[in-house]
DNA sequence: CTTCAATTCTTGAATATTCAATATTTTCAA
DNA sequence: TTGAAAATATTGAATATTCAAGAATTGAAG
């Protein structure tokens, strides 16, 4: 049982496909919740990372929120317009821009966090506590082993 | 241990984030392999689904390869230009279009399959046989429980 | 010190994706 | 049978993403 895929095995047995499928489904659900506040998932991630109150450079942020640099720049432009975050030039290295969350951003982030927590609780309900934490553990270790 | 995320837990503890991260990484690796043949991951998926030789409607395909309809239509347009697949109107329901893989498509698909198998083997090597099959099992069951 | 390579971020053009609307065919109720 | 609603696929405009190039700053070798 659970053999490695042969050349002609269905695509649904490939790890890459299962990950894509699971990611798509969970992301779709999360998107649905966050749309109550009209915010895309990526913006929630950005707010969440910045909510430690420290300044984060664009490069750091891009890694953390899984966006490449130009896409992040343009998304940050929108968020600055919405006064959720703001830019400050790094005094120690003036090539860098440090991003900070605004008060308005913090308020929004709290609301989004609770919507996201709702979702995780919903998953745990239907999928099980044990499975959820085991899945998280395995995903973390897969990510580790890929670096 | 392994508590559900609190409102202020780091984003890296959320299942949605771990899935996105793992998916991104594995997909990046697969993309890299398939780029040897100059083919995007989605086209490999399409070829693989069609390689059963049956005709598949666009809607069926879109579900199977995780693309929405207009995106699939445009990708299929390109693949038809490259003579990898072809369209046939469904004789039983003329609203539908049935997609088939061409001989050229089959040849390419074989090459892509072996590149993809290489990757899975590489994952199994560094991540472990046990973990891989356990992860697959958990992902399948997560997907199931989400429908 | 100077210059050249590397780092960081942004920009603009090219490309891809998505949303809404359209065309066609089928289904089904009246 | 007819006509309205549903299903299927495509199209075009709006939006978003990506690639390649550019601007600014830093690092570091000569």
CSV table of C-alpha atoms (C1' of nucleotides) in Angstrom, one decimal:
chain,number,residue,atom,x,y,z
A,1,UNK,CA,0.0,0.0,0.0
A,2,UNK,CA,1.0,3.6,-0.6
A,3,UNK,CA,3.5,2.9,-3.3
A,4,UNK,CA,5.5,5.6,-4.9
A,5,UNK,CA,3.8,6.8,-8.1
A,6,UNK,CA,4.7,4.9,-11.3
A,7,UNK,CA,5.0,6.7,-14.5
A,8,UNK,CA,1.5,6.1,-15.4
A,9,UNK,CA,-0.1,6.6,-12.0
A,10,UNK,CA,-3.0,9.1,-11.8
A,11,UNK,CA,-2.1,12.6,-11.1
A,12,UNK,CA,-4.1,12.5,-7.9
A,13,UNK,CA,-1.5,10.4,-6.3
A,14,UNK,CA,1.3,12.9,-6.7
A,15,UNK,CA,2.3,14.8,-3.6
A,16,UNK,CA,2.6,18.0,-5.6
A,17,UNK,CA,-1.0,17.6,-6.8
A,18,UNK,CA,-2.4,16.8,-3.3
A,19,UNK,CA,-0.7,19.8,-1.9
A,20,UNK,CA,-2.1,22.0,-4.6
A,21,UNK,CA,-5.5,20.7,-4.1
A,22,UNK,CA,-5.6,21.0,-0.4
A,23,UNK,CA,-4.0,24.4,-0.5
A,24,UNK,CA,-6.6,25.6,-3.1
A,25,UNK,CA,-9.5,24.4,-1.0
A,26,UNK,CA,-8.3,25.7,2.4
A,27,UNK,CA,-7.3,29.0,0.8
A,28,UNK,CA,-10.7,29.3,-0.9
A,29,UNK,CA,-12.4,28.9,2.5
A,30,UNK,CA,-10.2,31.4,4.2
A,31,UNK,CA,-10.7,33.9,1.3
A,32,UNK,CA,-14.4,33.5,1.8
A,33,UNK,CA,-14.2,34.5,5.5
A,34,UNK,CA,-11.8,37.4,5.0
A,35,UNK,CA,-14.0,38.7,2.2
A,36,UNK,CA,-16.4,39.8,4.9
A,37,UNK,CA,-13.8,42.6,5.5
A,38,UNK,CA,-13.0,42.9,1.9
A,39,UNK,CA,-9.3,41.9,2.4
A,40,UNK,CA,-7.3,39.4,0.3
A,41,UNK,CA,-5.5,36.6,2.1
A,42,UNK,CA,-2.1,38.1,1.3
A,43,UNK,CA,-3.0,41.4,3.0
A,44,UNK,CA,-3.9,39.5,6.1
A,45,UNK,CA,-0.6,37.8,6.1
A,46,UNK,CA,1.2,41.1,5.7
A,47,UNK,CA,-0.7,42.7,8.5
A,48,UNK,CA,-0.1,39.7,10.7
A,49,UNK,CA,3.7,39.7,10.1
A,50,UNK,CA,3.9,43.4,10.8
A,51,UNK,CA,1.7,43.2,13.9
A,52,UNK,CA,4.7,42.5,16.0
A,53,UNK,CA,5.2,46.3,15.8
A,54,UNK,CA,8.8,46.0,14.5
A,55,UNK,CA,9.9,47.3,11.1
A,56,UNK,CA,10.3,44.7,8.4
A,57,UNK,CA,12.1,45.3,5.2
A,58,UNK,CA,10.4,44.5,1.9
A,59,UNK,CA,12.6,41.5,1.2
A,60,UNK,CA,11.9,40.1,4.6
A,61,UNK,CA,8.2,40.6,4.1
A,62,UNK,CA,8.2,39.1,0.6
A,63,UNK,CA,9.7,35.9,2.0
A,64,UNK,CA,7.4,35.8,4.9
A,65,UNK,CA,4.2,36.3,2.9
A,66,UNK,CA,5.2,34.2,-0.1
A,67,UNK,CA,5.0,36.9,-2.7
A,68,UNK,CA,7.8,38.0,-5.0
A,69,UNK,CA,9.1,41.5,-4.7
A,70,UNK,CA,7.3,43.4,-7.5
A,71,UNK,CA,4.0,41.9,-6.5
A,72,UNK,CA,4.6,42.9,-2.9
A,73,UNK,CA,5.6,46.4,-3.8
A,74,UNK,CA,2.3,46.9,-5.7
A,75,UNK,CA,0.2,45.4,-2.9
A,76,UNK,CA,1.9,47.5,-0.3
A,77,UNK,CA,1.1,50.6,-2.5
A,78,UNK,CA,-2.5,49.8,-2.2
A,79,UNK,CA,-2.3,49.2,1.6
A,80,UNK,CA,-0.5,52.5,2.1
A,81,UNK,CA,-3.4,54.2,0.2
A,82,UNK,CA,-5.8,52.5,2.6
A,83,UNK,CA,-3.6,53.7,5.5
A,84,UNK,CA,-3.1,50.2,6.8
A,85,UNK,CA,0.7,50.3,6.7
A,86,UNK,CA,3.4,52.9,6.1
A,87,UNK,CA,7.0,53.0,4.8
A,88,UNK,CA,10.0,54.3,6.6
A,89,UNK,CA,13.5,54.4,5.1
A,90,UNK,CA,15.9,52.2,7.2
A,91,UNK,CA,18.4,54.6,8.8
A,92,UNK,CA,21.0,51.9,9.0
A,93,UNK,CA,20.8,50.9,5.4
A,94,UNK,CA,19.2,53.4,3.1
A,95,UNK,CA,18.6,50.8,0.4
A,96,UNK,CA,16.0,49.3,2.6
A,97,UNK,CA,12.5,50.3,3.4
A,98,UNK,CA,11.0,49.3,6.7
A,99,UNK,CA,7.3,48.6,6.8
A,100,UNK,CA,5.2,49.3,9.8
A,101,UNK,CA,1.5,48.6,10.6
A,102,UNK,CA,-0.7,51.6,11.4
A,103,UNK,CA,-3.3,51.8,14.1
A,104,UNK,CA,-6.0,51.4,11.6
A,105,UNK,CA,-4.1,48.3,10.3
A,106,UNK,CA,-4.0,46.9,13.8
A,107,UNK,CA,-7.7,47.2,14.3
A,108,UNK,CA,-8.4,45.5,11.0
A,109,UNK,CA,-5.8,42.8,11.7
A,110,UNK,CA,-7.6,41.9,15.0
A,111,UNK,CA,-10.9,41.4,13.1
A,112,UNK,CA,-9.2,39.3,10.4
A,113,UNK,CA,-7.4,37.2,13.0
A,114,UNK,CA,-10.7,36.1,14.6
A,115,UNK,CA,-12.1,35.3,11.2
A,116,UNK,CA,-9.1,33.1,10.5
A,117,UNK,CA,-9.3,31.5,13.9
A,118,UNK,CA,-12.9,30.7,13.2
A,119,UNK,CA,-11.8,28.9,10.0
A,120,UNK,CA,-9.2,26.8,11.8
A,121,UNK,CA,-11.7,25.8,14.4
A,122,UNK,CA,-14.1,24.8,11.7
A,123,UNK,CA,-11.4,22.6,10.1
A,124,UNK,CA,-10.5,21.0,13.5
A,125,UNK,CA,-14.2,20.2,14.0
A,126,UNK,CA,-14.7,18.4,10.8
A,127,UNK,CA,-11.2,17.0,10.3
A,128,UNK,CA,-10.2,16.2,13.9
A,129,UNK,CA,-7.8,17.6,16.4
A,130,UNK,CA,-5.3,14.8,16.1
A,131,UNK,CA,-5.2,14.9,12.3
A,132,UNK,CA,-4.8,18.6,12.2
A,133,UNK,CA,-1.8,18.8,14.4
A,134,UNK,CA,-0.2,15.7,12.8
A,135,UNK,CA,-0.7,17.3,9.4
A,136,UNK,CA,0.9,20.5,10.6
A,137,UNK,CA,3.8,18.7,12.0
A,138,UNK,CA,4.4,16.8,8.8
A,139,UNK,CA,4.1,20.0,6.7
A,140,UNK,CA,6.6,21.8,8.8
A,141,UNK,CA,9.0,18.9,8.5
A,142,UNK,CA,8.5,18.7,4.7
A,143,UNK,CA,9.3,22.4,4.5
A,144,UNK,CA,12.4,22.0,6.6
A,145,UNK,CA,13.7,19.1,4.6
A,146,UNK,CA,13.3,21.2,1.4
A,147,UNK,CA,15.9,23.7,2.4
B,1,UNK,CA,1.4,20.7,22.8
B,2,UNK,CA,0.1,21.6,19.3
B,3,UNK,CA,-2.6,23.9,20.5
B,4,UNK,CA,-5.0,25.5,18.0
B,5,UNK,CA,-3.8,29.0,17.1
B,6,UNK,CA,-4.7,31.9,19.3
B,7,UNK,CA,-5.7,35.2,17.8
B,8,UNK,CA,-2.1,36.4,18.2
B,9,UNK,CA,-0.2,33.3,17.2
B,10,UNK,CA,2.3,33.7,14.4
B,11,UNK,CA,1.1,33.2,10.9
B,12,UNK,CA,3.5,30.3,10.5
B,13,UNK,CA,1.3,28.2,12.8
B,14,UNK,CA,-1.8,28.4,10.6
B,15,UNK,CA,-2.6,25.4,8.6
B,16,UNK,CA,-3.5,27.6,5.6
B,17,UNK,CA,0.0,29.2,5.7
B,18,UNK,CA,1.8,25.9,6.1
B,19,UNK,CA,-0.1,24.5,3.1
B,20,UNK,CA,0.7,27.5,1.0
B,21,UNK,CA,4.4,27.3,1.9
B,22,UNK,CA,4.7,23.6,1.3
B,23,UNK,CA,2.8,23.9,-1.9
B,24,UNK,CA,4.9,26.8,-3.1
B,25,UNK,CA,8.2,25.0,-2.4
B,26,UNK,CA,7.2,21.6,-3.9
B,27,UNK,CA,5.7,23.4,-6.9
B,28,UNK,CA,8.8,25.4,-7.4
B,29,UNK,CA,10.9,22.3,-7.5
B,30,UNK,CA,8.6,20.5,-10.0
B,31,UNK,CA,8.4,23.6,-12.2
B,32,UNK,CA,12.2,23.6,-12.3
B,33,UNK,CA,12.3,20.0,-13.5
B,34,UNK,CA,9.5,20.4,-16.1
B,35,UNK,CA,11.2,23.6,-17.4
B,36,UNK,CA,13.7,21.2,-19.0
B,37,UNK,CA,10.9,20.5,-21.5
B,38,UNK,CA,9.7,24.1,-21.4
B,39,UNK,CA,6.3,23.1,-20.0
B,40,UNK,CA,4.4,24.7,-17.1
B,41,UNK,CA,3.0,22.4,-14.4
B,42,UNK,CA,-0.6,23.0,-15.4
B,43,UNK,CA,0.1,21.7,-18.9
B,44,UNK,CA,1.6,18.5,-17.5
B,45,UNK,CA,-1.5,18.1,-15.4
B,46,UNK,CA,-3.7,18.5,-18.4
B,47,UNK,CA,-1.7,16.0,-20.5
B,48,UNK,CA,-1.7,13.5,-17.6
B,49,UNK,CA,-5.4,13.7,-17.2
B,50,UNK,CA,-6.0,13.3,-20.9
B,51,UNK,CA,-3.5,10.5,-21.2
B,52,UNK,CA,-6.2,7.9,-20.4
B,53,UNK,CA,-7.2,8.4,-24.0
B,54,UNK,CA,-10.8,9.3,-23.2
B,55,UNK,CA,-12.4,12.6,-24.1
B,56,UNK,CA,-12.7,15.0,-21.2
B,57,UNK,CA,-15.0,18.1,-21.3
B,58,UNK,CA,-13.6,21.5,-20.4
B,59,UNK,CA,-15.5,21.6,-17.2
B,60,UNK,CA,-14.2,18.2,-16.1
B,61,UNK,CA,-10.7,19.2,-17.0
B,62,UNK,CA,-10.9,22.5,-15.2
B,63,UNK,CA,-11.9,20.7,-12.0
B,64,UNK,CA,-9.2,18.1,-12.4
B,65,UNK,CA,-6.3,20.5,-13.1
B,66,UNK,CA,-7.4,23.1,-10.6
B,67,UNK,CA,-7.9,26.0,-13.1
B,68,UNK,CA,-11.0,28.0,-13.7
B,69,UNK,CA,-12.7,27.9,-17.0
B,70,UNK,CA,-11.4,30.9,-18.8
B,71,UNK,CA,-7.8,30.3,-17.8
B,72,UNK,CA,-8.1,26.7,-19.0
B,73,UNK,CA,-9.6,27.8,-22.3
B,74,UNK,CA,-6.7,30.0,-23.0
B,75,UNK,CA,-4.1,27.5,-21.9
B,76,UNK,CA,-5.8,24.9,-24.2
B,77,UNK,CA,-5.6,27.3,-27.0
B,78,UNK,CA,-1.9,27.4,-26.7
B,79,UNK,CA,-1.6,23.6,-26.4
B,80,UNK,CA,-3.7,23.2,-29.5
B,81,UNK,CA,-1.3,25.5,-31.3
B,82,UNK,CA,1.5,23.3,-30.1
B,83,UNK,CA,-0.4,20.3,-31.4
B,84,UNK,CA,-0.4,18.6,-28.0
B,85,UNK,CA,-4.1,18.3,-27.7
B,86,UNK,CA,-7.2,18.7,-29.8
B,87,UNK,CA,-10.9,19.7,-29.5
B,88,UNK,CA,-13.8,17.6,-30.6
B,89,UNK,CA,-17.4,18.6,-30.2
B,90,UNK,CA,-19.3,16.2,-28.0
B,91,UNK,CA,-21.8,14.4,-30.2
B,92,UNK,CA,-24.1,13.6,-27.3
B,93,UNK,CA,-24.2,17.1,-25.9
B,94,UNK,CA,-23.2,19.8,-28.3
B,95,UNK,CA,-22.6,22.4,-25.6
B,96,UNK,CA,-19.6,20.4,-24.6
B,97,UNK,CA,-16.1,20.2,-26.1
B,98,UNK,CA,-14.2,17.0,-25.6
B,99,UNK,CA,-10.4,17.3,-25.3
B,100,UNK,CA,-8.1,14.6,-26.5
B,101,UNK,CA,-4.3,14.2,-26.3
B,102,UNK,CA,-2.4,13.9,-29.5
B,103,UNK,CA,0.4,11.5,-30.3
B,104,UNK,CA,2.9,14.3,-29.9
B,105,UNK,CA,1.2,15.1,-26.5
B,106,UNK,CA,1.7,11.5,-25.5
B,107,UNK,CA,5.3,11.5,-26.3
B,108,UNK,CA,5.8,14.7,-24.3
B,109,UNK,CA,3.7,13.4,-21.4
B,110,UNK,CA,6.0,10.4,-21.0
B,111,UNK,CA,9.0,12.6,-20.7
B,112,UNK,CA,7.3,14.8,-18.2
B,113,UNK,CA,6.1,11.9,-16.1
B,114,UNK,CA,9.6,10.7,-15.6
B,115,UNK,CA,10.8,14.1,-14.6
B,116,UNK,CA,7.9,14.3,-12.1
B,117,UNK,CA,8.7,10.8,-10.8
B,118,UNK,CA,12.3,11.9,-10.3
B,119,UNK,CA,11.1,14.7,-8.1
B,120,UNK,CA,8.9,12.5,-6.0
B,121,UNK,CA,11.8,10.1,-5.5
B,122,UNK,CA,14.0,13.0,-4.5
B,123,UNK,CA,11.4,14.0,-1.9
B,124,UNK,CA,11.1,10.5,-0.6
B,125,UNK,CA,14.9,10.4,-0.2
B,126,UNK,CA,15.2,13.5,1.9
B,127,UNK,CA,11.9,13.4,3.6
B,128,UNK,CA,11.4,9.7,4.2
B,129,UNK,CA,9.1,7.1,2.8
B,130,UNK,CA,7.0,6.9,5.9
B,131,UNK,CA,6.5,10.6,6.2
B,132,UNK,CA,5.6,10.9,2.6
B,133,UNK,CA,2.9,8.3,2.5
B,134,UNK,CA,1.5,9.5,5.8
B,135,UNK,CA,1.4,13.1,4.5
B,136,UNK,CA,-0.4,12.0,1.4
B,137,UNK,CA,-2.9,10.1,3.5
B,138,UNK,CA,-3.6,13.1,5.7
B,139,UNK,CA,-3.9,15.4,2.7
B,140,UNK,CA,-6.4,13.1,1.0
B,141,UNK,CA,-8.5,13.0,4.1
B,142,UNK,CA,-8.4,16.7,4.6
B,143,UNK,CA,-9.6,17.2,1.0
B,144,UNK,CA,-12.3,14.7,1.6
B,145,UNK,CA,-13.5,16.3,4.8
B,146,UNK,CA,-13.7,19.7,3.0
B,147,UNK,CA,-16.5,18.5,0.7
C,1,DC,C1',40.0,56.6,-1.9
C,2,DT,C1',38.0,54.8,-5.9
C,3,DT,C1',35.7,51.8,-8.6
C,4,DC,C1',33.2,47.8,-9.5
C,5,DA,C1',30.2,44.2,-7.9
C,6,DA,C1',26.3,43.1,-4.9
C,7,DT,C1',22.1,44.3,-2.5
C,8,DT,C1',17.6,46.4,-2.1
C,9,DC,C1',13.6,48.2,-3.9
C,10,DT,C1',10.7,50.1,-7.6
C,11,DT,C1',9.1,50.7,-12.4
C,12,DG,C1',7.2,49.7,-17.0
C,13,DA,C1',6.2,46.5,-20.5
C,14,DA,C1',4.8,41.9,-21.4
C,15,DT,C1',2.1,38.2,-19.9
C,16,DA,C1',-1.5,35.8,-17.4
C,17,DT,C1',-5.6,35.6,-14.8
C,18,DT,C1',-10.2,36.8,-13.5
C,19,DC,C1',-14.8,38.8,-13.9
C,20,DA,C1',-18.8,39.7,-16.4
C,21,DA,C1',-21.1,39.2,-20.4
C,22,DT,C1',-22.3,36.4,-24.6
C,23,DA,C1',-23.5,32.5,-27.6
C,24,DT,C1',-25.0,28.0,-28.0
C,25,DT,C1',-27.3,24.0,-26.6
C,26,DT,C1',-30.0,21.3,-23.5
C,27,DT,C1',-33.6,20.6,-20.0
C,28,DC,C1',-37.9,20.8,-18.2
C,29,DA,C1',-42.2,22.7,-16.8
C,30,DA,C1',-46.5,24.6,-18.5
D,1,DT,C1',-44.6,22.2,-28.4
D,2,DT,C1',-42.9,26.3,-26.6
D,3,DG,C1',-40.5,29.2,-23.9
D,4,DA,C1',-37.8,30.1,-19.9
D,5,DA,C1',-34.1,28.5,-17.0
D,6,DA,C1',-29.8,25.9,-16.6
D,7,DA,C1',-25.5,24.2,-18.3
D,8,DT,C1',-21.3,24.7,-21.1
D,9,DA,C1',-17.6,27.0,-23.2
D,10,DT,C1',-15.6,31.2,-25.0
D,11,DT,C1',-14.5,36.2,-25.4
D,12,DG,C1',-13.0,40.9,-24.1
D,13,DA,C1',-12.1,44.2,-20.7
D,14,DA,C1',-10.3,45.0,-16.2
D,15,DT,C1',-7.0,43.5,-13.0
D,16,DA,C1',-2.9,41.2,-11.3
D,17,DT,C1',1.5,39.1,-11.8
D,18,DT,C1',5.9,38.5,-13.6
D,19,DC,C1',10.2,39.5,-16.1
D,20,DA,C1',13.8,42.5,-17.1
D,21,DA,C1',15.7,46.7,-16.5
D,22,DG,C1',16.8,50.7,-13.6
D,23,DA,C1',18.0,53.7,-9.6
D,24,DA,C1',20.0,54.1,-5.2
D,25,DT,C1',23.0,52.5,-1.7
D,26,DT,C1',26.4,49.6,0.4
D,27,DG,C1',30.5,46.6,0.5
D,28,DA,C1',34.9,45.4,-0.6
D,29,DA,C1',39.0,44.7,-3.4
D,30,DG,C1',42.7,46.9,-5.3
